[in-house]
Coordinates of C-alpha atoms and ligand atoms in Angstrom, one line a residue:
Chain A
M1 CA -253.8 -48.2 196.7
R2 CA -255.4 -51.0 194.7
A3 CA -253.9 -52.4 191.6
L4 CA -254.5 -55.2 189.0
C5 CA -251.6 -57.6 189.2
W6 CA -250.5 -60.5 187.0
T7 CA -250.3 -63.5 189.3
G8 CA -249.7 -66.3 186.8
V9 CA -250.5 -67.4 183.3
N10 CA -254.1 -66.3 182.6
E11 CA -254.5 -65.2 186.2
L12 CA -255.1 -61.6 187.4
T13 CA -255.9 -60.4 190.9
V14 CA -256.8 -57.0 192.4
E15 CA -254.4 -56.4 195.3
R16 CA -253.6 -53.7 197.8
V17 CA -250.1 -52.4 197.1
P18 CA -248.1 -49.4 198.4
D19 CA -248.6 -46.1 196.5
P20 CA -245.9 -45.2 193.9
R21 CA -243.3 -42.6 194.8
I22 CA -241.1 -40.3 192.7
L23 CA -237.9 -42.4 192.1
N24 CA -236.1 -40.3 189.5
R25 CA -236.0 -36.5 189.1
H26 CA -238.0 -36.5 185.8
D27 CA -240.9 -38.5 187.3
I28 CA -244.4 -37.5 187.9
I29 CA -247.2 -39.4 189.7
V30 CA -250.5 -39.6 187.9
E31 CA -253.8 -40.4 189.5
V32 CA -255.3 -42.7 186.9
T33 CA -258.7 -41.8 185.5
L34 CA -258.9 -44.4 182.7
S35 CA -256.6 -47.3 181.9
S36 CA -257.4 -49.6 178.9
T37 CA -256.8 -53.2 178.0
C38 CA -254.6 -53.7 174.9
G39 CA -253.9 -56.6 172.6
S40 CA -250.3 -56.6 173.9
D41 CA -251.5 -57.4 177.4
L42 CA -253.0 -60.6 176.0
H43 CA -249.6 -61.8 175.0
L44 CA -248.3 -61.2 178.5
L45 CA -251.4 -62.8 180.1
G46 CA -251.1 -65.9 178.1
G47 CA -247.4 -66.2 179.0
Y48 CA -246.1 -65.6 175.5
I49 CA -244.0 -62.7 176.6
P50 CA -242.1 -64.3 179.4
A51 CA -240.2 -62.4 182.1
M52 CA -243.4 -61.6 184.0
S53 CA -243.2 -62.1 187.7
A54 CA -246.2 -62.7 190.1
G55 CA -247.2 -59.4 191.6
D56 CA -246.4 -57.2 188.5
I57 CA -249.0 -54.5 187.9
I58 CA -250.0 -54.5 184.3
G59 CA -251.6 -51.8 182.0
H60 CA -250.0 -49.2 179.7
E61 CA -252.7 -47.3 177.9
F62 CA -253.9 -44.6 180.3
L63 CA -254.9 -41.0 181.1
G64 CA -255.2 -39.2 184.4
T65 CA -254.3 -36.2 186.5
V66 CA -250.9 -35.1 187.7
V67 CA -250.7 -35.2 191.5
E68 CA -247.0 -34.9 192.1
T69 CA -243.9 -33.7 190.1
G70 CA -240.2 -34.6 190.4
P71 CA -237.7 -31.7 190.8
D72 CA -236.6 -31.7 187.2
V73 CA -240.0 -31.8 185.6
R74 CA -240.7 -28.6 183.6
R75 CA -243.7 -29.1 181.4
H76 CA -246.3 -30.4 183.8
R77 CA -248.0 -29.2 187.0
V78 CA -250.1 -30.7 189.6
G79 CA -253.7 -30.8 188.3
D80 CA -252.8 -31.2 184.6
R81 CA -255.0 -33.7 182.7
V82 CA -252.5 -35.9 180.8
V83 CA -252.5 -38.8 178.4
V84 CA -249.2 -40.8 178.7
C85 CA -247.4 -42.6 175.9
S86 CA -247.2 -46.4 176.7
I87 CA -243.5 -46.5 175.7
I88 CA -241.0 -44.7 177.9
G89 CA -238.3 -42.5 176.2
C90 CA -235.6 -40.2 177.7
G91 CA -235.5 -37.6 174.9
R92 CA -231.7 -37.3 175.2
C93 CA -230.2 -40.4 173.7
W94 CA -229.4 -40.6 170.0
Y95 CA -232.4 -42.8 169.3
C96 CA -234.9 -40.4 170.9
E97 CA -233.3 -37.5 169.1
Q98 CA -233.9 -39.4 165.8
G99 CA -237.6 -39.8 166.7
L100 CA -237.1 -43.6 167.4
W101 CA -238.5 -43.3 170.9
S102 CA -239.2 -47.0 171.4
L103 CA -235.5 -47.7 170.9
C104 CA -234.5 -45.4 173.7
D105 CA -231.1 -46.3 175.2
N106 CA -231.9 -45.1 178.7
S107 CA -235.5 -46.1 179.7
N108 CA -235.1 -49.9 180.0
T109 CA -233.8 -50.8 183.5
T110 CA -233.4 -54.5 182.5
P111 CA -231.4 -54.2 179.3
G112 CA -229.5 -57.5 180.0
V113 CA -232.6 -59.6 179.0
P114 CA -233.3 -58.2 175.6
D115 CA -229.5 -57.8 175.0
L116 CA -229.2 -61.5 175.3
V117 CA -232.4 -62.5 173.4
Y118 CA -232.4 -59.8 170.7
G119 CA -228.8 -58.5 170.6
S120 CA -229.7 -55.1 171.9
N121 CA -232.2 -53.4 174.2
P122 CA -235.3 -51.5 173.3
A123 CA -237.1 -48.9 175.5
G124 CA -238.9 -49.5 178.7
I125 CA -242.7 -50.0 178.6
F126 CA -245.3 -49.6 181.4
G127 CA -246.4 -52.9 182.8
Y128 CA -244.6 -54.9 180.2
S129 CA -242.4 -57.5 181.9
H130 CA -238.8 -57.6 183.2
A131 CA -237.5 -57.6 179.7
M132 CA -238.9 -54.1 179.1
G133 CA -237.8 -52.5 182.3
G134 CA -240.1 -54.0 184.8
Y135 CA -242.1 -50.8 185.3
A136 CA -245.3 -50.9 187.3
G137 CA -248.3 -50.5 185.0
S138 CA -251.3 -48.2 185.0
H139 CA -254.2 -50.5 186.1
A140 CA -254.0 -48.9 189.5
E141 CA -255.2 -45.8 191.4
Y142 CA -251.8 -44.1 190.8
V143 CA -248.9 -44.7 188.5
R144 CA -245.3 -43.3 188.4
V145 CA -244.4 -41.8 185.0
P146 CA -240.7 -41.5 184.3
F147 CA -239.4 -38.9 181.8
A148 CA -242.7 -37.1 182.1
D149 CA -241.7 -34.0 180.1
Q150 CA -241.3 -36.3 177.1
G151 CA -244.0 -38.9 177.6
A152 CA -247.0 -37.1 179.2
F153 CA -249.2 -34.8 177.1
S154 CA -251.8 -32.3 178.1
V155 CA -255.2 -33.2 176.6
P156 CA -257.2 -30.5 174.7
E157 CA -260.1 -29.3 176.7
G158 CA -262.7 -30.4 174.2
L159 CA -261.6 -34.0 174.1
S160 CA -263.3 -36.4 176.5
D161 CA -261.4 -38.8 178.7
E162 CA -263.0 -41.7 176.9
A163 CA -261.8 -40.6 173.5
A164 CA -258.4 -39.2 174.6
V165 CA -257.2 -42.3 176.5
F166 CA -256.4 -44.1 173.2
A167 CA -253.9 -41.4 172.2
S168 CA -251.6 -43.3 174.6
D169 CA -251.2 -46.4 172.5
A170 CA -253.8 -47.5 169.9
V171 CA -253.9 -44.2 167.9
P172 CA -250.1 -43.5 167.7
T173 CA -249.4 -47.2 167.0
G174 CA -251.9 -47.3 164.1
W175 CA -250.5 -44.0 162.8
M176 CA -246.9 -45.3 162.9
G177 CA -247.9 -48.3 160.9
A178 CA -249.1 -46.2 158.0
D179 CA -246.4 -43.5 158.4
L180 CA -243.4 -45.9 158.4
A181 CA -244.9 -47.7 155.4
G182 CA -244.8 -44.4 153.6
V183 CA -248.5 -44.5 152.6
R184 CA -249.1 -42.0 149.7
P185 CA -252.1 -40.7 147.9
G186 CA -253.4 -43.3 145.5
D187 CA -252.2 -46.3 147.5
V188 CA -254.3 -49.3 148.2
V189 CA -253.7 -50.4 151.8
A190 CA -254.8 -53.7 153.5
V191 CA -254.9 -54.0 157.2
W192 CA -255.0 -57.4 159.1
G193 CA -256.9 -57.1 162.4
C194 CA -259.8 -54.8 163.3
G195 CA -258.9 -54.3 167.0
G196 CA -258.1 -50.8 168.3
V197 CA -254.7 -50.9 166.6
G198 CA -255.9 -52.1 163.2
Q199 CA -258.8 -49.6 163.1
M200 CA -256.5 -46.8 163.9
A201 CA -254.0 -47.9 161.2
A202 CA -256.8 -48.0 158.7
R203 CA -257.9 -44.5 159.6
A204 CA -254.3 -43.2 159.4
A205 CA -253.9 -44.7 156.0
M206 CA -257.0 -42.9 154.8
L207 CA -255.8 -39.6 156.3
L208 CA -252.4 -40.0 154.6
G209 CA -254.2 -40.2 151.3
A210 CA -254.8 -43.9 150.5
E211 CA -257.4 -44.3 147.8
R212 CA -258.7 -47.6 149.2
V213 CA -258.3 -49.2 152.6
I214 CA -259.3 -52.8 153.1
A215 CA -259.5 -54.2 156.7
I216 CA -259.5 -57.9 157.5
D217 CA -260.9 -59.7 160.5
R218 CA -263.5 -62.4 161.3
L219 CA -265.5 -60.8 164.2
P220 CA -268.7 -59.3 162.7
E221 CA -269.0 -56.5 165.2
R222 CA -265.5 -55.3 164.6
L223 CA -265.9 -55.5 160.8
E224 CA -269.1 -53.5 161.1
M225 CA -267.5 -50.9 163.4
T226 CA -264.5 -50.6 160.9
R227 CA -266.9 -49.8 158.0
R228 CA -269.1 -47.4 160.0
H229 CA -266.6 -45.5 162.2
I230 CA -263.4 -45.7 160.1
G231 CA -264.9 -45.8 156.6
A232 CA -262.8 -48.7 155.4
E233 CA -264.1 -51.6 153.3
T234 CA -263.7 -55.1 154.9
I235 CA -263.0 -58.8 154.3
D236 CA -264.3 -61.5 156.6
Y237 CA -261.5 -64.1 156.6
S238 CA -263.7 -66.8 158.0
T239 CA -266.1 -66.7 155.0
Q240 CA -264.0 -65.1 152.3
D241 CA -260.8 -66.0 150.6
V242 CA -258.5 -63.1 151.6
L243 CA -255.8 -63.5 148.9
G244 CA -258.4 -63.9 146.2
E245 CA -260.4 -60.9 147.3
L246 CA -257.3 -58.7 147.6
I247 CA -255.9 -59.6 144.2
E248 CA -259.3 -59.0 142.6
R249 CA -259.9 -55.7 144.4
T250 CA -256.4 -54.4 143.4
G251 CA -256.4 -55.0 139.7
G252 CA -254.2 -58.1 140.1
R253 CA -251.4 -56.1 141.7
G254 CA -251.8 -56.7 145.4
P255 CA -252.0 -53.9 148.0
D256 CA -249.1 -51.3 147.9
V257 CA -249.0 -51.5 151.7
C258 CA -249.9 -54.4 154.0
I259 CA -250.3 -53.5 157.7
E260 CA -250.3 -56.4 160.2
A261 CA -252.1 -55.5 163.4
V262 CA -252.7 -59.0 164.8
G263 CA -249.6 -60.2 166.5
M264 CA -248.1 -63.5 167.8
E265 CA -251.4 -65.2 168.7
A266 CA -252.8 -64.9 165.2
H267 CA -255.9 -67.0 164.6
G268 CA -256.3 -68.7 161.3
E269 CA -258.0 -71.3 159.2
G270 CA -256.9 -74.7 158.2
V271 CA -253.7 -76.8 158.6
Q272 CA -251.3 -73.9 158.9
Y273 CA -253.0 -72.6 162.0
H274 CA -253.0 -75.9 163.8
Y275 CA -249.4 -76.5 162.9
D276 CA -248.4 -73.1 164.3
R277 CA -250.4 -73.6 167.5
A278 CA -249.0 -77.0 168.1
K279 CA -245.5 -75.7 167.8
Q280 CA -246.2 -72.8 170.0
Q281 CA -247.7 -75.0 172.7
V282 CA -244.6 -77.2 173.0
R283 CA -242.4 -74.1 172.7
L284 CA -240.7 -75.1 169.5
A285 CA -241.7 -71.7 168.2
S286 CA -242.8 -68.8 170.4
D287 CA -244.8 -66.9 167.8
R288 CA -247.7 -67.7 165.4
I289 CA -247.4 -65.7 162.3
S290 CA -250.3 -66.7 160.0
A291 CA -251.5 -63.1 159.5
L292 CA -248.0 -61.9 158.7
R293 CA -247.4 -64.7 156.2
E294 CA -250.6 -63.8 154.5
A295 CA -249.7 -60.1 154.4
I296 CA -246.3 -60.9 152.8
H297 CA -248.0 -63.2 150.3
A298 CA -250.6 -60.6 149.4
C299 CA -248.3 -57.6 149.1
R300 CA -247.5 -56.2 145.6
K301 CA -244.0 -56.5 144.2
G302 CA -241.9 -53.8 145.7
G303 CA -244.5 -53.0 148.3
T304 CA -244.2 -52.5 152.1
V305 CA -245.3 -54.8 154.9
S306 CA -245.7 -52.9 158.1
V307 CA -245.7 -55.1 161.3
L308 CA -247.5 -53.5 164.3
G309 CA -248.4 -56.8 165.9
V310 CA -246.1 -57.8 168.7
F311 CA -243.8 -60.8 168.3
G312 CA -241.6 -62.1 171.1
G313 CA -239.2 -64.7 170.0
L314 CA -238.9 -67.1 167.1
A315 CA -241.4 -68.0 164.4
D316 CA -241.6 -70.9 162.0
K317 CA -242.1 -70.9 158.2
F318 CA -241.3 -67.3 157.7
P319 CA -241.7 -66.7 153.9
I320 CA -238.3 -65.0 153.3
G321 CA -238.4 -66.2 149.7
A322 CA -241.5 -64.0 149.0
V323 CA -239.9 -61.0 150.8
M324 CA -236.7 -61.4 148.8
N325 CA -238.0 -62.2 145.4
K326 CA -240.8 -59.6 145.5
G327 CA -238.4 -57.0 146.8
L328 CA -240.5 -56.1 149.8
T329 CA -239.7 -53.6 152.5
L330 CA -240.4 -54.6 156.1
R331 CA -241.1 -51.9 158.7
T332 CA -241.8 -52.6 162.3
G333 CA -241.3 -51.6 165.9
Q334 CA -242.9 -50.8 169.2
Q335 CA -244.6 -47.4 168.7
H336 CA -242.7 -44.1 168.7
G337 CA -245.6 -42.3 170.3
Q338 CA -243.8 -39.2 171.5
R339 CA -243.2 -38.3 167.9
Y340 CA -246.9 -38.4 166.9
I341 CA -249.1 -37.8 170.0
P342 CA -249.3 -33.9 169.9
D343 CA -250.4 -33.9 166.3
L344 CA -252.8 -36.8 166.8
L345 CA -254.5 -35.1 169.8
E346 CA -255.2 -32.2 167.5
R347 CA -256.6 -34.4 164.8
M348 CA -258.8 -36.2 167.4
D349 CA -259.9 -32.8 168.7
R350 CA -260.9 -31.8 165.2
G351 CA -262.8 -35.0 164.7
E352 CA -260.5 -36.4 162.0
I353 CA -259.8 -39.5 164.1
R354 CA -262.7 -41.0 166.1
T355 CA -261.9 -43.3 169.0
A356 CA -264.7 -43.3 171.5
H357 CA -266.4 -46.3 169.9
L358 CA -263.4 -48.5 170.8
L359 CA -264.4 -48.2 174.5
T360 CA -267.1 -50.9 174.6
H361 CA -266.9 -51.7 178.3
L362 CA -266.2 -49.2 181.1
L363 CA -265.5 -51.1 184.4
P364 CA -264.3 -50.4 187.9
L365 CA -260.8 -51.7 188.7
D366 CA -262.2 -54.6 190.7
E367 CA -263.8 -55.9 187.5
G368 CA -260.4 -56.0 185.8
P369 CA -260.2 -59.8 185.6
R370 CA -263.7 -59.9 184.0
G371 CA -262.8 -57.2 181.6
Y372 CA -259.7 -59.1 180.5
A373 CA -261.7 -62.3 180.1
M374 CA -264.2 -60.5 177.8
F375 CA -261.4 -58.8 175.9
K376 CA -259.4 -62.0 175.5
D377 CA -262.4 -64.1 174.3
K378 CA -263.9 -61.2 172.3
T379 CA -267.3 -61.8 174.0
D380 CA -270.1 -59.3 174.4
G381 CA -268.7 -57.3 171.4
C382 CA -265.7 -56.2 173.5
V383 CA -263.2 -54.2 171.6
R384 CA -261.4 -52.4 174.5
A385 CA -262.4 -52.9 178.1
V386 CA -261.4 -49.7 180.0
L387 CA -260.8 -49.6 183.8
R388 CA -261.8 -46.7 186.0
P389 CA -259.7 -47.1 189.2
G390 CA -261.7 -44.2 190.8
G391 CA -264.8 -46.5 190.8
Chain B
M1 CA -223.2 -70.1 179.6
E2 CA -224.4 -69.0 183.0
K3 CA -227.6 -70.4 184.5
S4 CA -229.5 -67.1 184.5
A5 CA -228.7 -66.5 180.8
K6 CA -229.9 -69.9 179.9
L7 CA -233.1 -69.4 181.9
V8 CA -233.9 -66.2 180.0
L9 CA -233.3 -67.7 176.6
A10 CA -235.4 -70.8 177.4
A11 CA -238.2 -68.6 178.7
F12 CA -238.3 -66.7 175.4
G13 CA -238.5 -70.0 173.5
A14 CA -235.2 -68.9 172.0
A15 CA -233.1 -71.6 173.4
G16 CA -231.9 -72.2 169.9
V17 CA -230.2 -68.8 170.0
A18 CA -228.1 -70.1 172.8
V19 CA -226.3 -72.3 170.3
L20 CA -225.4 -69.2 168.3
L21 CA -224.1 -67.4 171.4
S22 CA -222.2 -70.2 173.0
G23 CA -219.0 -71.5 171.6
R24 CA -216.2 -69.0 171.8
S25 CA -216.3 -66.7 174.7
R26 CA -217.2 -63.1 173.7
D27 CA -215.4 -61.6 176.7
R28 CA -211.9 -62.3 175.1
G29 CA -210.4 -60.3 172.3
T30 CA -209.6 -62.0 169.0
D31 CA -206.2 -63.1 170.3
G32 CA -208.2 -65.1 172.8
R33 CA -206.3 -63.7 175.8
R34 CA -206.8 -60.1 176.8
P35 CA -210.3 -59.1 178.0
R36 CA -212.3 -57.5 175.2
W37 CA -213.2 -53.8 175.4
Q38 CA -216.9 -53.1 176.2
V39 CA -218.2 -50.0 174.6
V40 CA -221.2 -47.6 174.9
T41 CA -221.8 -44.6 172.7
V42 CA -222.7 -41.5 174.6
N43 CA -224.7 -38.8 172.9
R44 CA -222.4 -36.1 174.2
P45 CA -219.1 -34.6 172.9
V46 CA -215.7 -36.1 174.0
E47 CA -214.9 -33.0 176.1
E48 CA -217.9 -33.7 178.2
V49 CA -217.5 -37.4 178.5
A50 CA -213.9 -37.3 179.5
P51 CA -212.9 -33.7 180.4
A52 CA -209.1 -33.4 180.4
G53 CA -209.0 -37.1 179.6
R54 CA -210.4 -38.1 183.0
P55 CA -213.0 -40.9 182.7
P56 CA -216.6 -40.2 183.9
E57 CA -218.1 -41.6 187.1
P58 CA -218.7 -44.3 188.2
L59 CA -215.8 -45.6 186.0
A60 CA -213.4 -43.1 187.5
A61 CA -214.1 -44.6 191.0
L62 CA -213.0 -48.0 189.8
G63 CA -209.5 -46.5 189.4
D64 CA -206.9 -48.8 188.0
A65 CA -209.2 -51.8 188.2
V66 CA -210.4 -50.8 184.8
R67 CA -208.8 -49.3 181.7
T68 CA -210.9 -46.8 179.7
R69 CA -210.7 -45.2 176.3
V70 CA -212.7 -42.5 174.5
R71 CA -213.0 -41.5 170.8
P72 CA -215.5 -39.6 168.8
A73 CA -218.3 -41.7 167.3
P74 CA -218.8 -41.5 163.5
G75 CA -221.7 -39.6 162.1
G76 CA -222.0 -37.1 164.9
R77 CA -223.3 -39.7 167.3
G78 CA -221.2 -38.4 170.3
T79 CA -218.5 -40.4 172.0
E80 CA -217.5 -44.0 172.1
L81 CA -216.6 -44.8 175.7
A82 CA -214.8 -48.1 176.2
A83 CA -213.7 -49.9 179.3
R84 CA -212.2 -53.3 180.2
P85 CA -210.8 -54.9 183.3
G86 CA -207.3 -53.6 183.9
D87 CA -204.3 -55.9 183.5
G88 CA -201.8 -54.6 186.1
T89 CA -201.4 -56.9 189.1
R90 CA -202.7 -54.2 191.4
G91 CA -205.7 -53.6 189.1
R92 CA -206.4 -57.3 189.1
A93 CA -206.4 -57.7 192.8
R94 CA -208.7 -54.7 193.2
L95 CA -211.0 -56.0 190.5
A96 CA -211.4 -59.3 192.4
R97 CA -212.2 -57.4 195.5
T98 CA -214.7 -55.0 194.0
M99 CA -216.2 -57.0 191.2
G100 CA -216.4 -60.5 192.4
R101 CA -217.0 -63.3 190.0
H102 CA -218.2 -61.3 187.0
P103 CA -215.9 -58.4 186.3
E104 CA -217.3 -58.0 182.8
Q105 CA -220.7 -57.4 184.3
T106 CA -219.4 -54.8 186.7
V107 CA -217.7 -53.0 183.8
A108 CA -220.9 -53.2 181.7
T109 CA -222.9 -51.7 184.6
A110 CA -220.4 -48.9 185.2
L111 CA -220.5 -48.1 181.5
R112 CA -224.2 -48.0 181.3
E113 CA -224.5 -45.8 184.5
A114 CA -221.8 -43.4 183.1
K115 CA -223.8 -43.1 179.9
Q116 CA -227.1 -42.4 181.8
L117 CA -225.5 -39.9 184.1
L118 CA -224.1 -38.0 181.1
E119 CA -227.2 -38.2 178.9
V120 CA -230.0 -37.8 181.4
G121 CA -228.3 -36.8 184.6
E122 CA -229.3 -39.8 186.7
V123 CA -229.6 -43.6 186.6
T124 CA -233.1 -44.8 185.8
T125 CA -234.5 -47.2 188.3
V126 CA -237.6 -49.1 189.3
E127 CA -236.4 -49.9 192.8
G128 CA -239.0 -48.9 195.4
Q129 CA -242.0 -49.0 193.1
P130 CA -245.2 -50.9 194.1
A131 CA -245.9 -54.5 193.3
G132 CA -248.4 -57.1 194.5
R133 CA -247.5 -60.2 196.5
R134 CA -244.4 -61.9 195.1
T135 CA -244.5 -65.6 194.8
A136 CA -242.1 -68.0 193.2
T137 CA -243.6 -67.5 189.7
G138 CA -241.1 -65.6 187.6
T139 CA -239.0 -64.5 190.6
L140 CA -235.7 -66.1 189.4
L141 CA -236.0 -64.4 186.1
R142 CA -236.9 -61.1 187.6
S143 CA -234.0 -61.0 190.0
A144 CA -231.6 -62.0 187.3
A145 CA -233.0 -59.2 185.0
H146 CA -232.5 -56.5 187.6
R147 CA -229.2 -57.7 189.0
S148 CA -227.7 -57.3 185.6
R149 CA -228.1 -53.7 184.8
G150 CA -225.5 -53.9 182.1
R151 CA -225.8 -57.5 180.8
L152 CA -226.3 -61.0 182.0
P153 CA -223.2 -63.0 182.7
R154 CA -222.6 -65.4 179.9
Ligands
NAD401 N1 -246.2 -51.9 167.9 C1 -246.8 -51.4 169.0 O1 -246.2 -50.5 169.7 C2 -248.1 -52.0 169.5 C3 -248.9 -51.2 170.3 C4 -250.1 -51.7 170.7 C5 -250.5 -53.0 170.3 N2 -249.7 -53.7 169.5 C6 -250.0 -55.0 169.0 O2 -251.0 -54.9 167.9 C7 -251.7 -56.1 167.9 C8 -253.2 -55.7 167.9 O3 -253.6 -55.1 169.1 P1 -255.1 -54.8 169.4 O4 -255.1 -54.1 170.7 O5 -255.8 -54.2 168.3 O6 -255.5 -56.3 169.7 P2 -257.0 -57.1 169.5 O7 -256.8 -58.4 170.2 O8 -258.1 -56.2 170.0 O9 -257.2 -57.2 168.0 C9 -256.6 -58.2 167.2 C10 -257.5 -58.6 166.1 O10 -256.9 -59.5 165.1 C11 -257.9 -60.3 164.6 N3 -257.2 -61.5 164.0 C12 -256.7 -62.6 164.6 N4 -256.2 -63.4 163.7 C13 -256.3 -62.8 162.5 C14 -255.9 -63.1 161.1 N5 -255.3 -64.3 160.9 N6 -256.2 -62.3 160.1 C15 -256.9 -61.1 160.4 N7 -257.2 -60.7 161.7 C16 -257.0 -61.6 162.7 C17 -258.7 -60.7 165.9 O11 -260.0 -61.2 165.5 C18 -258.8 -59.3 166.5 O12 -259.9 -58.6 166.1 C19 -251.3 -56.9 169.1 O13 -250.3 -57.9 168.7 C20 -250.7 -55.9 170.0 O14 -249.7 -56.5 170.8 C21 -248.5 -53.2 169.1
ZN402 ZN1 -250.6 -51.6 173.9
ZN403 ZN1 -233.8 -42.1 174.9

């Protein structure tokens, strides 16, 4: 089959590789219909999440058709149209039983790496480096899906492929950000980042009853999209003072919940940004946290900061003083999709969560490198470039 | 600290963490002499983890090369399954034969596999999956990561 492989920092190549096989009894093989780019891939591409190896197939947000099932698979049959959670969970360990699927004890086949760097090992993730299991990703004609009874979900008939594919990653991640933060009716919620994840977090906050949702970015097309399709108000951080706006719009209190959906390559204005970037480039710090700092600073006393953006190692100038003295709660994690996806598919089917607008560029697999270039540089209004391996 | 472990930490820009981890060896108990117990918590009852007191596979297969111990985990979290290299002379000789230079790593791998067999019925793997052309980029790190199913030698 053909697959999009990482071959070096900022280098992707479409290669011919062997077809995947069933390797564990709970596996299925899925013929990939659509496979999306995600902000997390950018961190891998740029070399910020190390433990990538030339030849690794990337991609983790996908939908397709079951073409083969392992002997212990019960819930799926050949021919089913399924969307698959980007994070792999066994369903049997204590963490999975608690609904903490991205902390699964059994799905990471390379636990030694995170054990050493983080002190313990989180779940395996499709196409996400040899720290997260080294699983082959979904930017390919076929992909092997481990623990398929837990991670693959049949798609309601009325929901199009183009809308449903985001139930894999962007929708449950955004939902988790609002859910873990305990968003309640009457809350004011601010969201940093208007990518797929930030938009879905903003929508989730509204559905959970937030009275006002304010989303922050600098890309005009994303800000416009967030107003029109999500219904949130926006702040353009390149022309407006974020902290000033937020304090004014929240009666001097600050948002009850601040959701960070930007991650370790945060862009920013001024000295702070250049300082972070310089440190990252010489590897004195691995993560840039300007959006996270701002979220912590903006948050009201006793509020919650929910971190969806991916961070990999160590950050500098983390405002622990603000966290402590304002009594903030931090919630974070890779997404626990298995816990949310069935309900979210129903909400999407009912039209409560709209996603199709996120797909701005539909491309054949061969154009994967171009899709990533657009997505990375945010050119041509690209929000998510989605690959169609079938052509 | 072993080379592969240093490589991983450096790659994560977390070389500073190495300072925290080095110093006293973590493979020795507090008395500094006997090998420390390594422990996993298995989300199954004690009777299932060690029926009639017999340790689960693949630990059982290591025989007297390892010592094992089970006890219920607090809060209904199943069973704490512990193992460490045995200290009898026969055990030590066998350990050297079957486990080579890093017995702690072999014990860790056996523990992890035992947990997986008990919880999900098999050991999860990526061996045999597709990949593009492998070149030198990242290969060292990848092979270290997969060699150490339980942990990286420290
Ligand atoms: N926790 C999870 O399980 C999970 C899942 C998916 C994605 N993610 C992470 O979520 C983050 C966002 O993902 P995405 O796919 O939406 O990415 P994206 O690249 O499409 O969007 C990121 C957005 O953040 C904006 N931004 C950059 N700096 C900013 C700043 N200082 N203030 C406000 N906005 C800023 C960018 O302009 C961009 O629109 C990434 O870090 C990704 O890795 C996490
Ligand atoms: Zn993602
Ligand atoms: Zn699990």
